[in-house]
mmCIF file of C-alpha atoms in Angstrom:
data_model
loop_
_atom_site.group_PDB
_atom_site.id
_atom_site.type_symbol
_atom_site.label_atom_id
_atom_site.label_comp_id
_atom_site.label_asym_id
_atom_site.label_seq_id
_atom_site.Cartn_x
_atom_site.Cartn_y
_atom_site.Cartn_z
ATOM 1 C CA MET A 245 146.405 118.640 99.907
ATOM 2 C CA LYS A 246 144.941 121.874 101.410
ATOM 3 C CA ILE A 247 147.862 124.220 102.032
ATOM 4 C CA ARG A 248 147.354 125.455 105.572
ATOM 5 C CA ALA A 249 150.067 127.326 106.498
ATOM 6 C CA VAL A 250 152.584 130.274 105.170
ATOM 7 C CA PHE A 251 156.261 130.751 106.100
ATOM 8 C CA LEU A 252 158.464 133.466 105.415
ATOM 9 C CA ASP A 253 161.838 134.564 105.421
ATOM 10 C CA ALA A 254 162.785 137.643 107.498
ATOM 11 C CA ALA A 255 165.459 139.706 105.841
ATOM 12 C CA HIS A 256 164.551 141.160 102.702
ATOM 13 C CA THR A 257 161.602 139.259 102.482
ATOM 14 C CA ILE A 258 159.707 140.884 105.286
ATOM 15 C CA ILE A 259 162.045 143.531 106.302
ATOM 16 C CA GLU A 260 164.903 145.026 104.678
ATOM 17 C CA PRO A 261 167.400 146.849 105.769
ATOM 18 C CA TYR A 262 167.234 150.790 104.779
ATOM 19 C CA PRO A 263 169.538 152.473 104.088
ATOM 20 C CA ALA A 264 172.112 150.196 103.315
ATOM 21 C CA SER A 265 173.904 148.243 105.349
ATOM 22 C CA ALA A 266 177.519 149.884 104.170
ATOM 23 C CA ARG A 267 176.463 153.405 104.996
ATOM 24 C CA VAL A 268 174.960 152.652 108.611
ATOM 25 C CA TYR A 269 178.228 151.071 109.478
ATOM 26 C CA SER A 270 180.676 153.417 107.935
ATOM 27 C CA GLU A 271 178.664 156.140 109.682
ATOM 28 C CA ILE A 272 179.124 154.449 112.935
ATOM 29 C CA ALA A 273 182.024 153.949 112.765
ATOM 30 C CA GLN A 274 183.315 157.601 111.405
ATOM 31 C CA ARG A 275 181.690 158.499 115.187
ATOM 32 C CA HIS A 276 184.309 156.201 116.434
ATOM 33 C CA GLY A 277 187.197 157.579 115.010
ATOM 34 C CA LEU A 278 187.557 154.909 112.534
ATOM 35 C CA ASP A 279 188.902 155.680 108.906
ATOM 36 C CA VAL A 280 185.826 153.359 106.386
ATOM 37 C CA ALA A 281 184.361 154.837 103.942
ATOM 38 C CA GLU A 282 180.830 154.095 102.657
ATOM 39 C CA LYS A 283 181.806 152.891 98.850
ATOM 40 C CA PRO A 284 185.127 150.933 99.614
ATOM 41 C CA LEU A 285 182.719 149.368 102.255
ATOM 42 C CA ALA A 286 179.908 148.253 99.702
ATOM 43 C CA ALA A 287 182.811 146.702 97.464
ATOM 44 C CA ALA A 288 184.413 144.835 100.660
ATOM 45 C CA LEU A 289 181.063 143.548 101.993
ATOM 46 C CA ALA A 290 179.169 142.093 99.081
ATOM 47 C CA PRO A 291 182.072 139.402 98.380
ATOM 48 C CA LEU A 292 182.793 138.781 102.159
ATOM 49 C CA TRP A 293 179.090 138.115 102.730
ATOM 50 C CA LEU A 294 179.144 135.158 100.417
ATOM 51 C CA THR A 295 182.101 133.801 101.344
ATOM 52 C CA MET A 296 181.600 134.033 104.815
ATOM 53 C CA ARG A 297 178.268 132.744 104.809
ATOM 54 C CA ALA A 298 178.781 129.824 102.607
ATOM 55 C CA GLU A 299 181.811 129.091 105.364
ATOM 56 C CA LYS A 300 179.095 129.527 108.827
ATOM 57 C CA PHE A 301 176.986 127.120 106.787
ATOM 58 C CA GLU A 302 179.364 124.884 106.226
ATOM 59 C CA ASP A 303 179.739 125.041 109.997
ATOM 60 C CA SER A 304 176.626 125.190 111.142
ATOM 61 C CA ARG A 305 175.110 121.523 109.125
ATOM 62 C CA VAL A 306 177.277 119.702 111.909
ATOM 63 C CA ARG A 307 177.578 122.225 114.876
ATOM 64 C CA GLY A 308 174.652 124.023 114.580
ATOM 65 C CA THR A 309 174.052 127.697 116.193
ATOM 66 C CA THR A 310 173.685 130.184 119.055
ATOM 67 C CA GLU A 311 172.972 133.665 119.788
ATOM 68 C CA ALA A 312 177.096 133.538 121.170
ATOM 69 C CA ALA A 313 178.387 132.158 117.617
ATOM 70 C CA GLU A 314 175.450 134.729 115.256
ATOM 71 C CA ARG A 315 177.094 137.257 117.221
ATOM 72 C CA ALA A 316 181.034 136.423 117.265
ATOM 73 C CA TRP A 317 180.157 135.549 113.228
ATOM 74 C CA TRP A 318 179.152 139.300 112.476
ATOM 75 C CA VAL A 319 181.922 140.633 114.848
ATOM 76 C CA ARG A 320 184.533 138.165 112.018
ATOM 77 C CA LEU A 321 182.923 139.910 109.338
ATOM 78 C CA VAL A 322 182.524 143.328 110.336
ATOM 79 C CA ASP A 323 186.505 142.884 111.563
ATOM 80 C CA ARG A 324 187.618 141.749 107.744
ATOM 81 C CA ALA A 325 184.753 144.430 105.567
ATOM 82 C CA PHE A 326 186.801 147.752 108.277
ATOM 83 C CA ARG A 327 190.192 145.996 107.368
ATOM 84 C CA ASP A 328 189.229 145.226 103.582
ATOM 85 C CA ALA A 329 187.837 148.795 102.963
ATOM 86 C CA GLY A 330 191.370 150.222 104.494
ATOM 87 C CA GLU A 331 190.484 150.599 107.697
ATOM 88 C CA SER A 332 193.658 148.099 109.109
ATOM 89 C CA ARG A 333 192.437 148.791 113.170
ATOM 90 C CA GLY A 334 189.255 146.658 111.898
ATOM 91 C CA VAL A 335 186.389 147.426 114.121
ATOM 92 C CA THR A 336 186.954 148.213 118.005
ATOM 93 C CA PRO A 337 184.122 146.531 120.538
ATOM 94 C CA GLU A 338 182.170 149.514 120.805
ATOM 95 C CA CYS A 339 181.753 150.313 117.254
ATOM 96 C CA PHE A 340 180.726 146.911 116.737
ATOM 97 C CA ASP A 341 178.334 147.097 119.870
ATOM 98 C CA GLU A 342 176.483 149.865 118.133
ATOM 99 C CA ILE A 343 176.049 149.133 114.791
ATOM 100 C CA PHE A 344 174.971 144.928 115.721
ATOM 101 C CA LEU A 345 172.455 147.211 118.442
ATOM 102 C CA HIS A 346 171.449 149.282 115.084
ATOM 103 C CA PHE A 347 170.230 146.498 113.391
ATOM 104 C CA ALA A 348 167.618 145.481 116.488
ATOM 105 C CA LYS A 349 165.580 148.466 115.971
ATOM 106 C CA GLY A 350 162.484 148.929 113.452
ATOM 107 C CA GLU A 351 164.552 152.465 112.426
ATOM 108 C CA ALA A 352 166.784 150.172 110.986
ATOM 109 C CA TRP A 353 164.489 148.542 108.342
ATOM 110 C CA ARG A 354 161.652 149.468 106.005
ATOM 111 C CA VAL A 355 158.588 146.658 105.118
ATOM 112 C CA PRO A 356 158.071 146.524 101.891
ATOM 113 C CA PRO A 357 154.426 147.659 100.256
ATOM 114 C CA ASP A 358 153.871 144.224 98.757
ATOM 115 C CA VAL A 359 154.205 142.570 102.731
ATOM 116 C CA VAL A 360 150.928 143.084 104.831
ATOM 117 C CA PRO A 361 148.300 143.059 101.830
ATOM 118 C CA ALA A 362 149.645 140.143 101.996
ATOM 119 C CA LEU A 363 149.911 138.434 105.348
ATOM 120 C CA GLU A 364 146.293 139.912 105.381
ATOM 121 C CA ALA A 365 145.576 137.820 102.359
ATOM 122 C CA PHE A 366 146.521 135.215 103.670
ATOM 123 C CA ARG A 367 144.967 135.455 107.218
ATOM 124 C CA ALA A 368 141.808 136.026 104.917
ATOM 125 C CA ARG A 369 142.322 133.123 103.557
ATOM 126 C CA GLY A 370 142.299 131.464 106.894
ATOM 127 C CA LEU A 371 145.765 129.865 106.641
ATOM 128 C CA ALA A 372 148.685 130.101 109.986
ATOM 129 C CA LEU A 373 151.310 132.232 109.560
ATOM 130 C CA GLY A 374 155.212 131.375 110.367
ATOM 131 C CA VAL A 375 158.549 133.437 110.107
ATOM 132 C CA LEU A 376 161.421 130.683 109.481
ATOM 133 C CA SER A 377 164.819 132.679 109.938
ATOM 134 C CA ASN A 378 168.500 132.160 109.598
ATOM 135 C CA PHE A 379 168.443 135.627 112.076
ATOM 136 C CA ASP A 380 168.972 136.167 115.901
ATOM 137 C CA TYR A 381 166.936 137.940 119.292
ATOM 138 C CA ARG A 382 166.747 141.059 117.717
ATOM 139 C CA LEU A 383 164.365 140.171 114.817
ATOM 140 C CA ARG A 384 161.643 140.014 117.576
ATOM 141 C CA SER A 385 162.500 143.278 118.441
ATOM 142 C CA VAL A 386 162.629 144.310 114.363
ATOM 143 C CA LEU A 387 159.245 143.020 114.154
ATOM 144 C CA ASP A 388 157.481 144.259 117.406
ATOM 145 C CA ASP A 389 159.086 148.435 116.586
ATOM 146 C CA HIS A 390 157.420 147.363 112.244
ATOM 147 C CA GLY A 391 153.462 145.757 114.809
ATOM 148 C CA LEU A 392 154.671 142.415 112.197
ATOM 149 C CA THR A 393 155.026 140.380 115.275
ATOM 150 C CA ARG A 394 150.879 140.430 115.840
ATOM 151 C CA ARG A 395 150.780 139.217 112.177
ATOM 152 C CA PHE A 396 152.828 135.534 112.518
ATOM 153 C CA ASP A 397 151.660 132.783 114.321
ATOM 154 C CA THR A 398 154.852 131.536 115.091
ATOM 155 C CA LEU A 399 158.260 132.963 114.763
ATOM 156 C CA THR A 400 161.257 130.390 114.270
ATOM 157 C CA ILE A 401 164.446 132.208 115.018
ATOM 158 C CA SER A 402 168.248 129.934 113.904
ATOM 159 C CA SER A 403 169.679 131.413 116.815
ATOM 160 C CA GLU A 404 166.755 130.166 119.562
ATOM 161 C CA ALA A 405 166.002 127.333 117.312
ATOM 162 C CA GLY A 406 169.928 125.722 117.209
ATOM 163 C CA TRP A 407 169.964 125.197 113.339
ATOM 164 C CA GLU A 408 170.369 127.188 110.184
ATOM 165 C CA LYS A 409 168.233 126.694 106.780
ATOM 166 C CA PRO A 410 169.227 124.408 104.693
ATOM 167 C CA HIS A 411 169.623 122.129 108.083
ATOM 168 C CA PRO A 412 166.483 119.958 107.871
ATOM 169 C CA GLY A 413 165.924 120.344 111.631
ATOM 170 C CA ILE A 414 164.331 124.353 111.272
ATOM 171 C CA TYR A 415 161.745 123.241 109.133
ATOM 172 C CA ARG A 416 160.681 120.564 110.653
ATOM 173 C CA ILE A 417 160.968 122.716 114.688
ATOM 174 C CA ALA A 418 159.257 125.816 112.148
ATOM 175 C CA MET A 419 156.480 123.250 111.126
ATOM 176 C CA GLU A 420 155.272 121.338 114.663
ATOM 177 C CA SER A 421 155.046 124.950 116.156
ATOM 178 C CA LEU A 422 152.279 125.162 113.863
ATOM 179 C CA GLY A 423 150.707 121.364 113.913
ATOM 180 C CA VAL A 424 151.452 120.893 110.243
ATOM 181 C CA ALA A 425 152.732 118.654 107.873
ATOM 182 C CA PRO A 426 155.549 119.165 105.477
ATOM 183 C CA GLY A 427 152.277 119.549 102.248
ATOM 184 C CA GLU A 428 150.059 121.992 104.268
ATOM 185 C CA SER A 429 153.173 124.472 104.217
ATOM 186 C CA VAL A 430 154.515 126.894 101.527
ATOM 187 C CA MET A 431 157.936 128.636 102.478
ATOM 188 C CA SER A 432 159.253 132.066 100.189
ATOM 189 C CA GLY A 433 161.717 134.176 100.439
ATOM 190 C CA ASP A 434 165.250 135.342 98.850
ATOM 191 C CA ASP A 435 167.271 132.933 99.129
ATOM 192 C CA TRP A 436 166.824 130.143 96.154
ATOM 193 C CA GLU A 437 169.351 127.615 98.697
ATOM 194 C CA HIS A 438 167.346 128.323 101.907
ATOM 195 C CA ASP A 439 163.699 129.316 100.565
ATOM 196 C CA VAL A 440 163.459 126.874 97.996
ATOM 197 C CA GLU A 441 165.706 124.084 97.386
ATOM 198 C CA GLY A 442 165.714 123.691 101.447
ATOM 199 C CA PRO A 443 161.936 123.110 102.534
ATOM 200 C CA THR A 444 161.801 122.093 98.737
ATOM 201 C CA ALA A 445 163.761 118.485 99.973
ATOM 202 C CA GLN A 446 161.218 118.602 102.915
ATOM 203 C CA GLY A 447 157.908 117.932 101.076
ATOM 204 C CA MET A 448 157.137 121.682 101.367
ATOM 205 C CA ARG A 449 156.033 124.220 98.146
ATOM 206 C CA ALA A 450 158.573 127.433 98.045
ATOM 207 C CA PHE A 451 158.344 129.939 96.098
ATOM 208 C CA TRP A 452 161.682 132.614 95.458
ATOM 209 C CA LEU A 453 161.145 135.801 96.321
ATOM 210 C CA ARG A 454 162.731 138.291 94.086
ATOM 211 C CA ARG A 455 161.349 141.177 94.202
ATOM 212 C CA ARG A 456 163.726 143.325 91.106
ATOM 213 C CA GLY A 457 164.017 140.683 89.156
ATOM 214 C CA THR A 458 166.526 138.005 87.889
ATOM 215 C CA THR A 459 168.312 136.964 84.789
ATOM 216 C CA GLU A 460 168.697 132.812 86.762
ATOM 217 C CA ALA A 461 166.982 131.037 84.857
ATOM 218 C CA LYS A 462 164.851 129.748 87.423
ATOM 219 C CA PRO A 463 160.865 129.703 88.375
ATOM 220 C CA HIS A 464 160.153 133.302 90.918
ATOM 221 C CA ILE A 465 157.685 135.716 91.797
ATOM 222 C CA THR A 466 158.027 139.564 92.235
ATOM 223 C CA SER A 467 155.447 140.350 95.333
ATOM 224 C CA LEU A 468 154.219 137.479 98.135
ATOM 225 C CA LEU A 469 150.716 138.306 96.294
ATOM 226 C CA GLU A 470 151.410 136.462 94.046
ATOM 227 C CA ILE A 471 151.686 133.048 96.482
ATOM 228 C CA LEU A 472 147.520 133.857 96.433
ATOM 229 C CA PRO A 473 146.542 132.192 92.921
ATOM 230 C CA HIS A 474 148.573 128.883 93.694
ATOM 231 C CA LEU A 475 146.801 128.496 97.099
ATOM 232 C CA ASP A 476 143.530 127.319 95.770
#
């Protein structure tokens, strides 16, 4: 079956936070009188992200997700990270608001150099393009700021769709938005479970993006441009 559409994840695929999140959190925290240094915060965030994200996905498989649920989860994550980094007061509402809204701006993210050339190459082949991301409403303004929204035909965002990857529902919603069948669809992103196993289970083709490589014995690509030879 001929490939008609390419779906791409957002964070760490077509955009990536810059500078690192821990630095931003620390700088904003200090403006609010909180004692949160970058290094201990980075050390706290890494394991918390993995643990709390896994718990979140287990819950959302059953309950789905909403904008309110996404924000509440971020509050818990940042608060626990601050406490684990040594700030016994956790995060204040004002500090969290500034952090949360900062990542709704294009200036908090950068676009990896392979993204635009890949999108242009996909479009030159007549392919439909969609974003398929576990994110919230902030993604729209970030993509707008970087001029990326106009490059995609549809944006499927978990907080709006009501389901998170790897729930089958979000892949179906994305494909329906472009009117394509699973066998006509390609997915790529940085998360093996969400961007490879999930879409593959729905009959899509998938490519695991690891720009900096990986020690895991799993097939992967290091640039979105590496998808192109597989589209013929």
